[in-house]
Short mmCIF file of C-alpha atoms in Angstrom, two decimals:
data_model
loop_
_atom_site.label_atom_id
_atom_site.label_comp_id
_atom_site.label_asym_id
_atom_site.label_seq_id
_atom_site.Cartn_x
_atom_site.Cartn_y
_atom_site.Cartn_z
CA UNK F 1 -47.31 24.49 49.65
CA UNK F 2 -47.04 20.99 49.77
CA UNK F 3 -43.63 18.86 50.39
CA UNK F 4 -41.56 16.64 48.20
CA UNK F 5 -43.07 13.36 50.64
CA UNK F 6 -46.38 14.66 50.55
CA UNK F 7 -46.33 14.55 46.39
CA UNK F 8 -44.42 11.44 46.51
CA UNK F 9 -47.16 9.36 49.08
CA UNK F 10 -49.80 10.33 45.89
CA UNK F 11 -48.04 7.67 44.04
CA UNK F 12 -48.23 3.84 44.54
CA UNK F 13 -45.47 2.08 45.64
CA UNK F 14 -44.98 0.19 42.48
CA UNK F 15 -45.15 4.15 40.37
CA UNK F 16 -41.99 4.80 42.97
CA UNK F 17 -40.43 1.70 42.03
CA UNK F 18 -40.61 2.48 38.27
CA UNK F 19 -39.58 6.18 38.66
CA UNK F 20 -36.80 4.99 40.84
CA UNK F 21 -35.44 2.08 38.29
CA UNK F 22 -35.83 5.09 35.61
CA UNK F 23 -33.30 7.36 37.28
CA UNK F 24 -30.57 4.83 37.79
CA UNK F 25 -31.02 3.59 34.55
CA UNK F 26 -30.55 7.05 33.51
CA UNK F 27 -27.62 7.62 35.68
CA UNK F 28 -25.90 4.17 34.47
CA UNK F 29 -26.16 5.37 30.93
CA UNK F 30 -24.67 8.65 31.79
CA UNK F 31 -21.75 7.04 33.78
CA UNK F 32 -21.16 4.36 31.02
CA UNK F 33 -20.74 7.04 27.76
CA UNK F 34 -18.40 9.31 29.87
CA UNK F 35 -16.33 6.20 30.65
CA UNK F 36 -16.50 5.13 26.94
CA UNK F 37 -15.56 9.26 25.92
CA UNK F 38 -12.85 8.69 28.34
CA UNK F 39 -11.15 5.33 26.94
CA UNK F 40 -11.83 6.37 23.00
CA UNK F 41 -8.76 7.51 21.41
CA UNK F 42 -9.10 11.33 20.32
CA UNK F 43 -9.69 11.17 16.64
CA UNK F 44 -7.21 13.17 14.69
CA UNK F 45 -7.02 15.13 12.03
CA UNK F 46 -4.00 16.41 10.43
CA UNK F 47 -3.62 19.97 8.78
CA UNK F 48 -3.98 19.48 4.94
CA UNK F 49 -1.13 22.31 4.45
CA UNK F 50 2.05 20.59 4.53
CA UNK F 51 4.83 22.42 7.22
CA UNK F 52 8.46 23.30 5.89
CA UNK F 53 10.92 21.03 7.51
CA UNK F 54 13.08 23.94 8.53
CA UNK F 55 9.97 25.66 10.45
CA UNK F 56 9.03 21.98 12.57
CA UNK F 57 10.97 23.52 15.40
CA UNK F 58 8.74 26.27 15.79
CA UNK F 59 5.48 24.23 15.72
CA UNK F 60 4.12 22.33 18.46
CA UNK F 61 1.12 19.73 17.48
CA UNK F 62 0.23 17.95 14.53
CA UNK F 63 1.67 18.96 11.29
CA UNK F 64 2.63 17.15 7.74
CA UNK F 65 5.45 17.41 5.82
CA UNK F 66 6.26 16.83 2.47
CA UNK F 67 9.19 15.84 0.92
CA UNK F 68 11.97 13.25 -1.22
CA UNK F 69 12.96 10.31 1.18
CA UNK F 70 16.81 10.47 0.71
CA UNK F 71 18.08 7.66 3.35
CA UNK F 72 16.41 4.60 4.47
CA UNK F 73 17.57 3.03 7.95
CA UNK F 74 15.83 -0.20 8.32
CA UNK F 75 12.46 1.11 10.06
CA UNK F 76 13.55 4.54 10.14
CA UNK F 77 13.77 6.81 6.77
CA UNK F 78 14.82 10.50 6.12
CA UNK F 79 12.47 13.09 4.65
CA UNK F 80 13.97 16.00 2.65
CA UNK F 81 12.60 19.51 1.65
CA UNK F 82 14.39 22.42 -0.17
CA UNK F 83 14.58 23.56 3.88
CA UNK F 84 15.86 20.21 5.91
CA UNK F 85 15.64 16.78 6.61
CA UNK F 86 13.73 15.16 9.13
CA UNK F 87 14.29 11.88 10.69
CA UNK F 88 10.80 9.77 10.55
CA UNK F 89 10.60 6.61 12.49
CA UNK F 90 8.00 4.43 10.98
CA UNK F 91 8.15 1.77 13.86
CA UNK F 92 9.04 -2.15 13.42
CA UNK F 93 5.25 -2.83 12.24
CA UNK F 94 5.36 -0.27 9.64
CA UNK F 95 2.99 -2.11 7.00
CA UNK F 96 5.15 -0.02 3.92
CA UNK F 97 8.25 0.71 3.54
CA UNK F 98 9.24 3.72 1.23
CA UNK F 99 12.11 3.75 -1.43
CA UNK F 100 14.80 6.28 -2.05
CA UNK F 101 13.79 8.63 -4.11
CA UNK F 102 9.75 8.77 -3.37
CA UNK F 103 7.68 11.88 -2.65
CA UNK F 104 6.10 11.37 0.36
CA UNK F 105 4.35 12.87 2.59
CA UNK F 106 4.40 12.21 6.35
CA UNK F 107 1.41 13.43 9.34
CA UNK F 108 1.96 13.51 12.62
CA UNK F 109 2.20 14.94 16.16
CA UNK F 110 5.55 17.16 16.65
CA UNK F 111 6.47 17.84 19.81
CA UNK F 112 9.91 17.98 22.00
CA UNK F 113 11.88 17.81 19.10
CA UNK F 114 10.74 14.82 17.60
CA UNK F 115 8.35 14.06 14.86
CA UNK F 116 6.47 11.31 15.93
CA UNK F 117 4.29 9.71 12.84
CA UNK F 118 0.93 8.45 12.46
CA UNK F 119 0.48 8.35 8.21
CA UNK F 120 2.52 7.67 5.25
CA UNK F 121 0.93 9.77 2.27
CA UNK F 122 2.82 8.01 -0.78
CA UNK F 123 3.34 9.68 -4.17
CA UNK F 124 0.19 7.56 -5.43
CA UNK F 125 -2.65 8.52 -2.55
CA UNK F 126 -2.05 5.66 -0.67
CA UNK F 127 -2.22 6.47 2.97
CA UNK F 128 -0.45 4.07 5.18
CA UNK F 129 -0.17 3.82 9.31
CA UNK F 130 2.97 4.05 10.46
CA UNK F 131 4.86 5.11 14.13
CA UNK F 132 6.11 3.21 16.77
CA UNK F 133 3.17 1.41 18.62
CA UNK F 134 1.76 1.89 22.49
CA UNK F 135 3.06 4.60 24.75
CA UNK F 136 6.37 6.54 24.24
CA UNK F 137 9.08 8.12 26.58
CA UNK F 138 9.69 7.29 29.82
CA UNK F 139 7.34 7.30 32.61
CA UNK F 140 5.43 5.20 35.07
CA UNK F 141 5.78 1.54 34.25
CA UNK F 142 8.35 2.10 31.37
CA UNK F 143 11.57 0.55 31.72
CA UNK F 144 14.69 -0.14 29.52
CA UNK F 145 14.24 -3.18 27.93
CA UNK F 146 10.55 -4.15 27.85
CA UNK F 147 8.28 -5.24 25.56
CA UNK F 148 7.85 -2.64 22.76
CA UNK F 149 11.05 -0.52 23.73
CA UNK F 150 13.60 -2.92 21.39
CA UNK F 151 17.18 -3.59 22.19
CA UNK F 152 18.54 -2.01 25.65
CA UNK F 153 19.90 1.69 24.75
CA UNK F 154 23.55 2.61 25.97
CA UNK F 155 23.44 3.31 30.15
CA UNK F 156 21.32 0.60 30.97
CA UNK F 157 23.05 -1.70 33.38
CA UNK F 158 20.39 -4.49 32.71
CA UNK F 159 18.50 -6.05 30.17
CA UNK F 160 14.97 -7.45 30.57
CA UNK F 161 15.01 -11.03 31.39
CA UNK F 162 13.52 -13.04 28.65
CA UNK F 163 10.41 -15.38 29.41
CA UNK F 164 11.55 -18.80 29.76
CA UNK F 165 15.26 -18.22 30.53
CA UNK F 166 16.96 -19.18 33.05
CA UNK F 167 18.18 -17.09 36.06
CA UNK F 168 21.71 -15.69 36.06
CA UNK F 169 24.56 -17.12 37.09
CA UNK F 170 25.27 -15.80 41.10
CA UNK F 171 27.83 -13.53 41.79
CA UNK F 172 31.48 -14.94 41.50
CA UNK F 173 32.37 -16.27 44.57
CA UNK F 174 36.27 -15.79 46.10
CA UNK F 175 37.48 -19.45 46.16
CA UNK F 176 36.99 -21.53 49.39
CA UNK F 177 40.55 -21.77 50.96
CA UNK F 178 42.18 -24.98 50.73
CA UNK F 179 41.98 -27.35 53.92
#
């Protein structure tokens, strides 16, 4: 039986330097589409039954619902079934707005409570993206205050400084005594 160097010394040096540029070349493409899989957003797609509102508290994942809007709170509207009412929030960006009064229907991801929304079905077949953009919840690098989190909630003892302000004022200072 012969050995692995023994087959490899029957090629020429410049065979070894081919089969050699081969296999990294073969391990660089393999490296490169798992780090693409990796970064690609997981493509979505939600259940074509719609969910009763009154059951979304049961469910965990991506559902839609279908329903009247019945309020509308600047960026935020109410969905309404013969069951309940959810609360949708269709984030500042939201590219349409729907009216009180429309049949709608709304897909997203449920979970923790919350209906968190990714389409806007209106009641002509127009499907619109909608949600609050970027990452949600606190976490790592979130903070009151930043750049997609909007107005400072109640509790926070600071708001994010704005770029191009200037610095606050120093503490009040007790008043030098008189000489």
């Amino acid at each position: 039986m012969t050995s692995f160097k023994d087959r490899m010394t029957r090629f020429s040096p410049r065979t070894r330097l081919g089969l050699g540029a081969a296999v990294l070349l073969a391990a660089g493409v393999a490296g490169g589409a798992g780090a693409v899989s990796l970064t690609r957003p997981a493509a979505v797609m939600a259940p074509i039954t719609t969910t009763s509102i009154a059951q979304l508290s049961s469910t965990n994942g991506i559902v839609t619902i279908k329903g009247r809007v019945a309020e509308v709170f600047g960026d935020r509207f109410v969905v309404q079934d013969q069951t309940g009412r959810a609360m949708i929030d269709a984030g500042r960006l939201a590219s349409s707005q729907p009216v009180i009064g429309q049949t709608v229907s709304v897909q997203g991801h449920y979970d923790n409570g919350q209906l968190r929304p990714s389409y806007l079905v209106g009641p002509d077949g127009s499907v619109s993206e909608i949600g609050p953009k970027g990452h949600h919840g606190h976490g790592p690098g979130r903070r009151h205050g930043g750049p997609d989190d909007g107005p400072p909630r109640p509790g926070c003892d600071a708001a994010a400084p704005q770029p191009g302000a200037p610095p606050p004022p120093p503490a009040a200072v007790a008043p030098a005594a008189a000489k």
